[in-house]
PDB file of C-alpha atoms in Angstrom:
ATOM      1  CA  MET A   1     -22.436 -37.003 -32.719  1.00  0.00           C
ATOM      2  CA  SER A   2     -21.531 -38.599 -35.736  1.00  0.00           C
ATOM      3  CA  GLN A   3     -24.430 -37.228 -36.886  1.00  0.00           C
ATOM      4  CA  GLY A   4     -22.740 -33.221 -37.181  1.00  0.00           C
ATOM      5  CA  PHE A   5     -20.211 -34.601 -38.777  1.00  0.00           C
ATOM      6  CA  ASP A   6     -22.135 -36.706 -41.844  1.00  0.00           C
ATOM      7  CA  SER A   7     -24.725 -34.112 -42.771  1.00  0.00           C
ATOM      8  CA  ILE A   8     -21.693 -30.826 -42.877  1.00  0.00           C
ATOM      9  CA  GLN A   9     -20.997 -29.889 -45.892  1.00  0.00           C
ATOM     10  CA  PRO A  10     -18.722 -27.107 -47.534  1.00  0.00           C
ATOM     11  CA  GLY A  11     -19.869 -23.916 -48.054  1.00  0.00           C
ATOM     12  CA  ASP A  12     -22.004 -24.440 -45.152  1.00  0.00           C
ATOM     13  CA  VAL A  13     -21.808 -21.347 -42.948  1.00  0.00           C
ATOM     14  CA  VAL A  14     -21.805 -20.275 -39.114  1.00  0.00           C
ATOM     15  CA  GLU A  15     -23.025 -17.014 -38.629  1.00  0.00           C
ATOM     16  CA  GLY A  16     -22.053 -15.207 -34.871  1.00  0.00           C
ATOM     17  CA  PRO A  17     -24.184 -13.113 -33.079  1.00  0.00           C
ATOM     18  CA  LYS A  18     -24.039  -8.944 -33.710  1.00  0.00           C
ATOM     19  CA  PHE A  19     -21.153  -6.857 -30.693  1.00  0.00           C
ATOM     20  CA  ALA A  20     -21.665  -3.933 -30.354  1.00  0.00           C
ATOM     21  CA  VAL A  21     -18.792  -1.765 -29.623  1.00  0.00           C
ATOM     22  CA  THR A  22     -18.437   1.373 -27.391  1.00  0.00           C
ATOM     23  CA  ARG A  23     -16.238   2.931 -24.843  1.00  0.00           C
ATOM     24  CA  GLU A  24     -17.663   1.035 -22.352  1.00  0.00           C
ATOM     25  CA  THR A  25     -17.173  -2.583 -23.851  1.00  0.00           C
ATOM     26  CA  ILE A  26     -14.137  -1.574 -24.356  1.00  0.00           C
ATOM     27  CA  ARG A  27     -13.317  -0.798 -21.336  1.00  0.00           C
ATOM     28  CA  ASP A  28     -15.075  -3.598 -20.113  1.00  0.00           C
ATOM     29  CA  PHE A  29     -12.699  -6.128 -22.492  1.00  0.00           C
ATOM     30  CA  CYS A  30      -9.725  -4.123 -20.953  1.00  0.00           C
ATOM     31  CA  ASP A  31     -10.805  -4.609 -17.394  1.00  0.00           C
ATOM     32  CA  ALA A  32     -11.252  -8.651 -18.607  1.00  0.00           C
ATOM     33  CA  SER A  33      -7.827  -9.314 -19.723  1.00  0.00           C
ATOM     34  CA  LEU A  34      -5.707  -6.847 -18.354  1.00  0.00           C
ATOM     35  CA  ASP A  35      -4.720  -4.884 -21.757  1.00  0.00           C
ATOM     36  CA  TYR A  36      -4.917  -1.117 -20.426  1.00  0.00           C
ATOM     37  CA  ASN A  37      -3.067  -0.587 -23.906  1.00  0.00           C
ATOM     38  CA  PRO A  38      -3.321   3.105 -23.806  1.00  0.00           C
ATOM     39  CA  LEU A  39      -4.588   3.259 -28.078  1.00  0.00           C
ATOM     40  CA  HIS A  40      -8.213   0.882 -26.145  1.00  0.00           C
ATOM     41  CA  LEU A  41      -8.349   4.584 -23.244  1.00  0.00           C
ATOM     42  CA  ASP A  42      -6.711   7.735 -24.527  1.00  0.00           C
ATOM     43  CA  ASP A  43      -8.054   9.671 -26.610  1.00  0.00           C
ATOM     44  CA  LYS A  44      -5.659  12.969 -26.976  1.00  0.00           C
ATOM     45  CA  TYR A  45      -2.654   9.509 -27.255  1.00  0.00           C
ATOM     46  CA  MET A  46      -4.558   8.190 -30.168  1.00  0.00           C
ATOM     47  CA  GLU A  47      -4.824  12.094 -31.861  1.00  0.00           C
ATOM     48  CA  GLY A  48      -1.238  10.833 -32.975  1.00  0.00           C
ATOM     49  CA  SER A  49       0.422   8.170 -35.162  1.00  0.00           C
ATOM     50  CA  PHE A  50       1.952   5.296 -35.043  1.00  0.00           C
ATOM     51  CA  GLY A  51       5.261   5.136 -37.562  1.00  0.00           C
ATOM     52  CA  LYS A  52       2.849   5.263 -41.180  1.00  0.00           C
ATOM     53  CA  THR A  53      -0.036   4.314 -39.054  1.00  0.00           C
ATOM     54  CA  SER A  54      -2.815   7.021 -37.443  1.00  0.00           C
ATOM     55  CA  PHE A  55      -6.062   5.796 -35.584  1.00  0.00           C
ATOM     56  CA  GLY A  56      -7.568   9.286 -34.628  1.00  0.00           C
ATOM     57  CA  GLY A  57      -9.276   7.790 -31.879  1.00  0.00           C
ATOM     58  CA  VAL A  58      -9.289   4.608 -29.341  1.00  0.00           C
ATOM     59  CA  ILE A  59     -10.173   1.725 -31.209  1.00  0.00           C
ATOM     60  CA  MET A  60     -11.567  -1.776 -29.592  1.00  0.00           C
ATOM     61  CA  HIS A  61      -8.730  -4.513 -28.668  1.00  0.00           C
ATOM     62  CA  GLY A  62      -7.766  -6.186 -32.264  1.00  0.00           C
ATOM     63  CA  MET A  63      -8.141  -9.538 -29.754  1.00  0.00           C
ATOM     64  CA  THR A  64     -11.781  -9.250 -28.727  1.00  0.00           C
ATOM     65  CA  ASN A  65     -12.330 -10.138 -33.058  1.00  0.00           C
ATOM     66  CA  PHE A  66     -10.346 -13.386 -31.099  1.00  0.00           C
ATOM     67  CA  GLY A  67     -13.109 -13.521 -28.710  1.00  0.00           C
ATOM     68  CA  LEU A  68     -16.027 -13.488 -31.215  1.00  0.00           C
ATOM     69  CA  LEU A  69     -14.607 -15.904 -33.037  1.00  0.00           C
ATOM     70  CA  THR A  70     -13.862 -18.512 -30.746  1.00  0.00           C
ATOM     71  CA  ARG A  71     -17.347 -17.872 -29.485  1.00  0.00           C
ATOM     72  CA  MET A  72     -19.144 -18.121 -32.523  1.00  0.00           C
ATOM     73  CA  LEU A  73     -16.814 -21.680 -33.320  1.00  0.00           C
ATOM     74  CA  THR A  74     -17.589 -23.140 -30.021  1.00  0.00           C
ATOM     75  CA  ASP A  75     -21.225 -22.196 -29.818  1.00  0.00           C
ATOM     76  CA  TRP A  76     -21.798 -24.491 -33.222  1.00  0.00           C
ATOM     77  CA  ALA A  77     -19.224 -26.787 -32.030  1.00  0.00           C
ATOM     78  CA  TYR A  78     -20.288 -27.917 -28.384  1.00  0.00           C
ATOM     79  CA  PRO A  79     -24.325 -29.292 -29.219  1.00  0.00           C
ATOM     80  CA  GLN A  80     -22.472 -31.296 -31.832  1.00  0.00           C
ATOM     81  CA  GLY A  81     -19.658 -32.550 -29.356  1.00  0.00           C
ATOM     82  CA  ALA A  82     -17.558 -31.489 -31.857  1.00  0.00           C
ATOM     83  CA  LEU A  83     -13.739 -29.686 -30.148  1.00  0.00           C
ATOM     84  CA  HIS A  84     -12.428 -26.297 -31.221  1.00  0.00           C
ATOM     85  CA  ARG A  85      -9.451 -27.243 -31.879  1.00  0.00           C
ATOM     86  CA  ARG A  86      -7.179 -24.055 -33.778  1.00  0.00           C
ATOM     87  CA  LEU A  87      -8.045 -20.194 -34.675  1.00  0.00           C
ATOM     88  CA  GLU A  88      -5.553 -17.986 -37.121  1.00  0.00           C
ATOM     89  CA  THR A  89      -6.076 -14.180 -37.287  1.00  0.00           C
ATOM     90  CA  ARG A  90      -4.459 -11.179 -38.964  1.00  0.00           C
ATOM     91  CA  TRP A  91      -6.613  -7.804 -38.745  1.00  0.00           C
ATOM     92  CA  ARG A  92      -7.444  -6.104 -41.545  1.00  0.00           C
ATOM     93  CA  ALA A  93      -8.744  -2.960 -40.515  1.00  0.00           C
ATOM     94  CA  PRO A  94      -9.149  -1.303 -36.207  1.00  0.00           C
ATOM     95  CA  VAL A  95     -12.764  -1.139 -35.304  1.00  0.00           C
ATOM     96  CA  ARG A  96     -13.977   1.919 -33.462  1.00  0.00           C
ATOM     97  CA  PRO A  97     -17.086   2.514 -31.128  1.00  0.00           C
ATOM     98  CA  GLY A  98     -20.042   3.465 -33.216  1.00  0.00           C
ATOM     99  CA  ASP A  99     -19.153  -0.129 -34.652  1.00  0.00           C
ATOM    100  CA  THR A 100     -21.298  -3.195 -34.689  1.00  0.00           C
ATOM    101  CA  ILE A 101     -19.110  -6.415 -36.044  1.00  0.00           C
ATOM    102  CA  GLN A 102     -20.154  -9.681 -36.675  1.00  0.00           C
ATOM    103  CA  PRO A 103     -18.197 -12.637 -37.536  1.00  0.00           C
ATOM    104  CA  MET A 104     -18.556 -15.753 -39.885  1.00  0.00           C
ATOM    105  CA  ALA A 105     -18.263 -19.291 -40.760  1.00  0.00           C
ATOM    106  CA  ARG A 106     -17.672 -20.620 -43.884  1.00  0.00           C
ATOM    107  CA  VAL A 107     -16.632 -25.080 -44.337  1.00  0.00           C
ATOM    108  CA  THR A 108     -14.077 -25.724 -46.500  1.00  0.00           C
ATOM    109  CA  ARG A 109     -13.469 -29.097 -46.372  1.00  0.00           C
ATOM    110  CA  LYS A 110     -13.540 -31.666 -44.014  1.00  0.00           C
ATOM    111  CA  GLN A 111     -10.943 -33.849 -43.330  1.00  0.00           C
ATOM    112  CA  ALA A 112     -10.481 -37.843 -41.758  1.00  0.00           C
ATOM    113  CA  THR A 113      -7.046 -38.444 -39.850  1.00  0.00           C
ATOM    114  CA  HIS A 114      -5.626 -41.443 -38.795  1.00  0.00           C
ATOM    115  CA  GLN A 115      -7.508 -41.245 -35.015  1.00  0.00           C
ATOM    116  CA  SER A 116     -10.687 -38.452 -35.533  1.00  0.00           C
ATOM    117  CA  ARG A 117     -12.117 -36.453 -38.082  1.00  0.00           C
ATOM    118  CA  TRP A 118     -11.945 -32.407 -39.005  1.00  0.00           C
ATOM    119  CA  VAL A 119     -14.190 -29.874 -40.456  1.00  0.00           C
ATOM    120  CA  LEU A 120     -12.458 -26.757 -41.984  1.00  0.00           C
ATOM    121  CA  LEU A 121     -13.494 -23.564 -41.998  1.00  0.00           C
ATOM    122  CA  ASP A 122     -12.671 -20.041 -43.035  1.00  0.00           C
ATOM    123  CA  VAL A 123     -13.552 -16.674 -40.514  1.00  0.00           C
ATOM    124  CA  ASP A 124     -14.404 -13.086 -40.993  1.00  0.00           C
ATOM    125  CA  ILE A 125     -15.112  -9.712 -39.191  1.00  0.00           C
ATOM    126  CA  ARG A 126     -16.672  -7.228 -41.054  1.00  0.00           C
ATOM    127  CA  ASN A 127     -18.643  -4.022 -39.596  1.00  0.00           C
ATOM    128  CA  GLN A 128     -21.904  -2.280 -40.543  1.00  0.00           C
ATOM    129  CA  SER A 129     -20.804  -0.894 -44.152  1.00  0.00           C
ATOM    130  CA  GLY A 130     -19.118  -4.420 -45.212  1.00  0.00           C
ATOM    131  CA  VAL A 131     -15.839  -3.594 -44.120  1.00  0.00           C
ATOM    132  CA  LEU A 132     -13.783  -6.319 -44.151  1.00  0.00           C
ATOM    133  CA  ILE A 133     -12.554  -6.256 -39.951  1.00  0.00           C
ATOM    134  CA  ALA A 134      -9.999  -9.476 -39.259  1.00  0.00           C
ATOM    135  CA  THR A 135      -9.756 -12.791 -42.200  1.00  0.00           C
ATOM    136  CA  GLY A 136      -8.420 -16.862 -40.693  1.00  0.00           C
ATOM    137  CA  GLU A 137      -9.114 -20.829 -40.914  1.00  0.00           C
ATOM    138  CA  ALA A 138     -10.622 -22.697 -37.892  1.00  0.00           C
ATOM    139  CA  MET A 139     -10.007 -26.320 -37.183  1.00  0.00           C
ATOM    140  CA  VAL A 140     -12.638 -28.401 -35.948  1.00  0.00           C
ATOM    141  CA  GLU A 141     -11.981 -31.544 -34.178  1.00  0.00           C
ATOM    142  CA  PHE A 142     -15.756 -34.045 -34.675  1.00  0.00           C
ATOM    143  CA  PRO A 143     -13.889 -37.266 -32.419  1.00  0.00           C
ATOM    144  CA  HIS A 144     -15.272 -40.347 -32.221  1.00  0.00           C
ATOM    145  CA  ASP A 145     -15.261 -40.436 -28.648  1.00  0.00           C
ATOM    146  CA  LEU A 146     -15.519 -36.473 -27.482  1.00  0.00           C
ATOM    147  CA  THR A 147     -14.294 -37.824 -23.265  1.00  0.00           C
ATOM    148  CA  ALA A 148     -11.636 -39.586 -24.280  1.00  0.00           C
ATOM    149  CA  ALA A 149     -10.749 -36.484 -26.751  1.00  0.00           C
ATOM    150  CA  LEU A 150     -11.110 -34.032 -23.237  1.00  0.00           C
ATOM    151  CA  SER A 151      -9.125 -36.482 -21.096  1.00  0.00           C
ATOM    152  CA  ILE A 152      -5.904 -36.509 -24.276  1.00  0.00           C
TER     153      ILE A 152
ATOM    154  CA  MET B   1      -5.916  -8.948  -9.081  1.00  0.00           C
ATOM    155  CA  THR B   2      -5.267  -5.525  -6.624  1.00  0.00           C
ATOM    156  CA  GLU B   3      -1.936  -5.655  -8.013  1.00  0.00           C
ATOM    157  CA  PHE B   4      -2.139  -5.482 -12.141  1.00  0.00           C
ATOM    158  CA  GLU B   5      -0.963  -2.456 -12.249  1.00  0.00           C
ATOM    159  CA  THR B   6      -3.392  -0.674 -14.970  1.00  0.00           C
ATOM    160  CA  ASP B   7      -1.187   2.270 -16.307  1.00  0.00           C
ATOM    161  CA  PHE B   8       0.850   0.948 -18.936  1.00  0.00           C
ATOM    162  CA  TRP B   9       3.124   4.015 -18.822  1.00  0.00           C
ATOM    163  CA  LYS B  10       4.024   3.241 -15.502  1.00  0.00           C
ATOM    164  CA  ASP B  11       7.123   0.827 -16.138  1.00  0.00           C
ATOM    165  CA  ALA B  12       7.104   1.523 -19.868  1.00  0.00           C
ATOM    166  CA  ALA B  13      10.906   2.975 -19.791  1.00  0.00           C
ATOM    167  CA  ARG B  14      11.804  -0.449 -17.991  1.00  0.00           C
ATOM    168  CA  ARG B  15      10.647  -2.826 -21.366  1.00  0.00           C
ATOM    169  CA  LYS B  16      12.289  -4.277 -24.070  1.00  0.00           C
ATOM    170  CA  VAL B  17      12.192  -2.108 -27.336  1.00  0.00           C
ATOM    171  CA  TRP B  18      12.873  -4.131 -30.417  1.00  0.00           C
ATOM    172  CA  ASP B  19      16.459  -3.526 -30.589  1.00  0.00           C
ATOM    173  CA  GLN B  20      17.015  -5.999 -26.709  1.00  0.00           C
ATOM    174  CA  LEU B  21      14.421  -8.433 -28.377  1.00  0.00           C
ATOM    175  CA  VAL B  22      16.018 -11.885 -28.757  1.00  0.00           C
ATOM    176  CA  PRO B  23      15.119 -14.578 -30.864  1.00  0.00           C
ATOM    177  CA  GLY B  24      15.019 -17.709 -28.627  1.00  0.00           C
ATOM    178  CA  GLU B  25      15.665 -15.687 -24.706  1.00  0.00           C
ATOM    179  CA  PRO B  26      12.562 -17.324 -22.404  1.00  0.00           C
ATOM    180  CA  ARG B  27      10.479 -14.151 -21.564  1.00  0.00           C
ATOM    181  CA  ALA B  28      10.307 -13.454 -17.142  1.00  0.00           C
ATOM    182  CA  THR B  29       6.633 -15.387 -16.324  1.00  0.00           C
ATOM    183  CA  LEU B  30       4.310 -14.938 -13.414  1.00  0.00           C
ATOM    184  CA  PRO B  31       2.513 -18.512 -12.059  1.00  0.00           C
ATOM    185  CA  TYR B  32      -1.511 -17.308 -12.629  1.00  0.00           C
ATOM    186  CA  LEU B  33      -4.427 -18.388 -10.114  1.00  0.00           C
ATOM    187  CA  LEU B  34      -7.689 -19.194 -12.417  1.00  0.00           C
ATOM    188  CA  THR B  35     -10.980 -17.305 -11.231  1.00  0.00           C
ATOM    189  CA  LEU B  36     -13.898 -18.156 -11.951  1.00  0.00           C
ATOM    190  CA  ASP B  37     -14.716 -14.842 -11.402  1.00  0.00           C
ATOM    191  CA  ALA B  38     -12.131 -13.903 -13.634  1.00  0.00           C
ATOM    192  CA  ILE B  39     -12.694 -16.454 -16.207  1.00  0.00           C
ATOM    193  CA  GLN B  40     -17.136 -15.199 -15.886  1.00  0.00           C
ATOM    194  CA  LYS B  41     -15.656 -11.485 -16.305  1.00  0.00           C
ATOM    195  CA  TYR B  42     -14.109 -12.407 -19.641  1.00  0.00           C
ATOM    196  CA  CYS B  43     -16.643 -14.849 -20.735  1.00  0.00           C
ATOM    197  CA  ARG B  44     -18.795 -11.118 -20.732  1.00  0.00           C
ATOM    198  CA  SER B  45     -16.320  -8.757 -22.292  1.00  0.00           C
ATOM    199  CA  VAL B  46     -17.250 -10.621 -25.386  1.00  0.00           C
ATOM    200  CA  GLY B  47     -20.992 -12.238 -24.466  1.00  0.00           C
ATOM    201  CA  GLU B  48     -20.097 -15.662 -23.897  1.00  0.00           C
ATOM    202  CA  THR B  49     -23.403 -16.924 -22.579  1.00  0.00           C
ATOM    203  CA  HIS B  50     -22.545 -21.056 -22.332  1.00  0.00           C
ATOM    204  CA  PRO B  51     -23.394 -22.596 -19.583  1.00  0.00           C
ATOM    205  CA  LEU B  52     -20.229 -24.493 -19.975  1.00  0.00           C
ATOM    206  CA  TYR B  53     -19.006 -21.559 -18.826  1.00  0.00           C
ATOM    207  CA  PHE B  54     -21.131 -20.311 -16.177  1.00  0.00           C
ATOM    208  CA  ASP B  55     -24.329 -23.718 -14.829  1.00  0.00           C
ATOM    209  CA  GLU B  56     -21.949 -25.937 -12.764  1.00  0.00           C
ATOM    210  CA  ALA B  57     -24.202 -28.703 -12.594  1.00  0.00           C
ATOM    211  CA  TYR B  58     -25.158 -28.369 -16.314  1.00  0.00           C
ATOM    212  CA  ALA B  59     -21.135 -28.684 -16.758  1.00  0.00           C
ATOM    213  CA  LYS B  60     -21.373 -31.504 -14.613  1.00  0.00           C
ATOM    214  CA  ARG B  61     -23.422 -33.887 -16.195  1.00  0.00           C
ATOM    215  CA  THR B  62     -21.939 -32.768 -19.644  1.00  0.00           C
ATOM    216  CA  PRO B  63     -18.309 -34.398 -20.748  1.00  0.00           C
ATOM    217  CA  TYR B  64     -16.014 -31.298 -19.728  1.00  0.00           C
ATOM    218  CA  GLY B  65     -17.528 -32.999 -15.816  1.00  0.00           C
ATOM    219  CA  GLY B  66     -17.680 -28.711 -15.022  1.00  0.00           C
ATOM    220  CA  ILE B  67     -17.249 -24.973 -15.585  1.00  0.00           C
ATOM    221  CA  VAL B  68     -14.298 -24.762 -17.797  1.00  0.00           C
ATOM    222  CA  ALA B  69     -12.992 -21.646 -19.960  1.00  0.00           C
ATOM    223  CA  PRO B  70     -13.790 -20.547 -23.637  1.00  0.00           C
ATOM    224  CA  PRO B  71     -10.667 -21.758 -24.933  1.00  0.00           C
ATOM    225  CA  SER B  72      -9.905 -17.921 -26.371  1.00  0.00           C
ATOM    226  CA  ILE B  73      -9.372 -17.218 -21.974  1.00  0.00           C
ATOM    227  CA  HIS B  74      -5.515 -16.574 -23.070  1.00  0.00           C
ATOM    228  CA  ILE B  75      -5.862 -12.951 -23.987  1.00  0.00           C
ATOM    229  CA  LEU B  76      -6.523 -13.224 -20.559  1.00  0.00           C
ATOM    230  CA  LEU B  77      -3.917 -14.951 -19.233  1.00  0.00           C
ATOM    231  CA  MET B  78      -1.418 -13.860 -21.989  1.00  0.00           C
ATOM    232  CA  PHE B  79      -1.331 -10.497 -18.984  1.00  0.00           C
ATOM    233  CA  ALA B  80      -2.208 -12.166 -15.474  1.00  0.00           C
ATOM    234  CA  CYS B  81       1.506 -14.567 -16.280  1.00  0.00           C
ATOM    235  CA  THR B  82       3.057 -11.580 -17.579  1.00  0.00           C
ATOM    236  CA  PRO B  83       5.539  -8.980 -15.186  1.00  0.00           C
ATOM    237  CA  ALA B  84       4.819  -5.395 -15.396  1.00  0.00           C
ATOM    238  CA  ASP B  85       7.804  -4.599 -17.479  1.00  0.00           C
ATOM    239  CA  ASP B  86       7.093  -7.046 -19.702  1.00  0.00           C
ATOM    240  CA  TRP B  87       8.240  -6.004 -23.470  1.00  0.00           C
ATOM    241  CA  MET B  88       3.987  -6.702 -24.779  1.00  0.00           C
ATOM    242  CA  ARG B  89       2.986  -4.097 -22.430  1.00  0.00           C
ATOM    243  CA  SER B  90       4.633  -1.217 -24.324  1.00  0.00           C
ATOM    244  CA  PRO B  91       1.518   1.722 -25.215  1.00  0.00           C
ATOM    245  CA  GLY B  92       1.804   1.226 -28.803  1.00  0.00           C
ATOM    246  CA  THR B  93       1.931  -2.391 -28.936  1.00  0.00           C
ATOM    247  CA  ILE B  94      -0.374  -3.315 -32.648  1.00  0.00           C
ATOM    248  CA  ASN B  95      -1.537  -6.669 -32.991  1.00  0.00           C
ATOM    249  CA  ALA B  96      -1.691  -8.243 -36.361  1.00  0.00           C
ATOM    250  CA  GLY B  97      -2.767 -11.657 -35.796  1.00  0.00           C
ATOM    251  CA  GLN B  98      -2.441 -14.813 -33.818  1.00  0.00           C
ATOM    252  CA  SER B  99      -2.443 -18.553 -33.890  1.00  0.00           C
ATOM    253  CA  TRP B 100      -4.047 -20.590 -31.525  1.00  0.00           C
ATOM    254  CA  SER B 101      -3.872 -24.588 -30.006  1.00  0.00           C
ATOM    255  CA  TYR B 102      -6.483 -25.399 -27.839  1.00  0.00           C
ATOM    256  CA  VAL B 103      -5.532 -28.890 -26.094  1.00  0.00           C
ATOM    257  CA  ARG B 104      -7.399 -29.205 -23.057  1.00  0.00           C
ATOM    258  CA  PRO B 105      -9.375 -27.002 -21.440  1.00  0.00           C
ATOM    259  CA  ALA B 106      -8.681 -24.145 -17.896  1.00  0.00           C
ATOM    260  CA  ARG B 107     -10.999 -25.084 -15.247  1.00  0.00           C
ATOM    261  CA  PRO B 108     -11.709 -22.067 -12.230  1.00  0.00           C
ATOM    262  CA  GLY B 109      -8.342 -23.017  -9.225  1.00  0.00           C
ATOM    263  CA  ASP B 110      -6.266 -23.794 -12.087  1.00  0.00           C
ATOM    264  CA  THR B 111      -2.670 -22.120 -11.771  1.00  0.00           C
ATOM    265  CA  ILE B 112      -1.401 -21.715 -14.583  1.00  0.00           C
ATOM    266  CA  THR B 113       1.853 -21.117 -15.849  1.00  0.00           C
ATOM    267  CA  LEU B 114       3.828 -19.434 -19.135  1.00  0.00           C
ATOM    268  CA  GLN B 115       6.536 -20.770 -21.105  1.00  0.00           C
ATOM    269  CA  ALA B 116       6.777 -17.669 -23.177  1.00  0.00           C
ATOM    270  CA  ARG B 117      10.227 -16.414 -26.509  1.00  0.00           C
ATOM    271  CA  CYS B 118       9.993 -13.747 -28.576  1.00  0.00           C
ATOM    272  CA  LEU B 119      11.144 -16.756 -31.358  1.00  0.00           C
ATOM    273  CA  ASP B 120      11.118 -14.136 -34.684  1.00  0.00           C
ATOM    274  CA  LYS B 121      11.735 -10.261 -35.013  1.00  0.00           C
ATOM    275  CA  PHE B 122      11.748  -8.867 -39.118  1.00  0.00           C
ATOM    276  CA  ILE B 123      11.370  -5.164 -40.553  1.00  0.00           C
ATOM    277  CA  ARG B 124       8.692  -5.134 -42.957  1.00  0.00           C
ATOM    278  CA  LYS B 125       7.605  -1.452 -44.755  1.00  0.00           C
ATOM    279  CA  ASP B 126       8.795   0.752 -42.737  1.00  0.00           C
ATOM    280  CA  ARG B 127       7.337  -1.383 -39.264  1.00  0.00           C
ATOM    281  CA  LEU B 128       9.416  -3.476 -36.514  1.00  0.00           C
ATOM    282  CA  PHE B 129       7.758  -7.046 -36.016  1.00  0.00           C
ATOM    283  CA  ALA B 130       7.975  -9.014 -33.817  1.00  0.00           C
ATOM    284  CA  VAL B 131       7.055 -12.453 -33.483  1.00  0.00           C
ATOM    285  CA  HIS B 132       5.344 -14.325 -29.907  1.00  0.00           C
ATOM    286  CA  ASP B 133       5.356 -17.551 -29.450  1.00  0.00           C
ATOM    287  CA  ASN B 134       3.795 -19.190 -26.031  1.00  0.00           C
ATOM    288  CA  VAL B 135       2.669 -22.250 -23.735  1.00  0.00           C
ATOM    289  CA  PHE B 136       0.231 -22.466 -21.347  1.00  0.00           C
ATOM    290  CA  PHE B 137       0.382 -25.426 -18.850  1.00  0.00           C
ATOM    291  CA  ASN B 138      -1.898 -26.177 -15.949  1.00  0.00           C
ATOM    292  CA  GLN B 139      -1.017 -26.643 -11.924  1.00  0.00           C
ATOM    293  CA  HIS B 140      -0.282 -31.321 -13.607  1.00  0.00           C
ATOM    294  CA  GLY B 141       2.409 -28.958 -15.876  1.00  0.00           C
ATOM    295  CA  GLN B 142      -0.426 -30.334 -18.713  1.00  0.00           C
ATOM    296  CA  VAL B 143      -0.971 -27.774 -22.226  1.00  0.00           C
ATOM    297  CA  ILE B 144      -3.462 -25.945 -21.782  1.00  0.00           C
ATOM    298  CA  CYS B 145      -3.290 -24.418 -25.556  1.00  0.00           C
ATOM    299  CA  ALA B 146      -0.004 -22.943 -27.304  1.00  0.00           C
ATOM    300  CA  GLY B 147      -0.132 -19.886 -29.565  1.00  0.00           C
ATOM    301  CA  ARG B 148       2.297 -17.742 -31.650  1.00  0.00           C
ATOM    302  CA  GLY B 149       1.435 -14.011 -32.838  1.00  0.00           C
ATOM    303  CA  GLN B 150       2.565 -10.659 -34.290  1.00  0.00           C
ATOM    304  CA  THR B 151       3.087  -7.503 -32.797  1.00  0.00           C
ATOM    305  CA  ILE B 152       4.354  -3.971 -34.853  1.00  0.00           C
ATOM    306  CA  ARG B 153       6.733  -2.184 -32.229  1.00  0.00           C
ATOM    307  CA  PRO B 154       5.824   1.213 -31.065  1.00  0.00           C
ATOM    308  CA  MET B 155       9.390   2.942 -32.733  1.00  0.00           C
TER     309      MET B 155
END
């Protein structure tokens, strides 16, 4: 476990798998998250404008980005005995059916604290054209004792 | 969850608009029994395949001691633990960003409770924002995760 932390360096890149967005994946996310906001279901509703924003059709849930970033972070953390502890995100652009998006992370810093060790990462999601969809920051803990860290 | 109302228009008139949100005032919440089925349905919707979420024999051999939910399960819990007239369901609510801290995993069979409130509200660039603040607990009163987010309220 400590080997993982010691070998990590600022600038290290983590990539998550690509995710192809369709009406079906959006519908599945409605059923899985219980978020049935018409933003994600109703094309007619989405023809209108929302204050200063106009989408022109249904959009993917912003929180799907959050789920995909989480998957990337936990898939990286679990094999190292590490814990995904924090994720902060901001949405930059909407995602539509037909888009393919991919999460990425870059290690920015390592930090030892009184009782543990942390890796800080910048995260983002881009679509197939390289457009920035979401940005944020994450914190992954590399505890000295994973079992103890899980039973706090 | 057969009683969950998936038509978010149905109760729209009963939901608070931005003007009625009182910073600091708790939101009404509901306890929710988190099932293995609900965890795995969520996992499949974001392509999660890790055996910690699907393989009990594997999970039992790890320090986790059994199947857990992925940290991002709060996405489901937010709607599962709030009633149909909760303002987060107002059609046209736009998520602007969130931050969450994870303390311990949720597990299948947990009864999840939520303490939540609108913490702040403001107007920026002609848009109405509300900040929501949330903590999810398991049936032992232990914190699972805590987070806050900003939504743009429908006009």
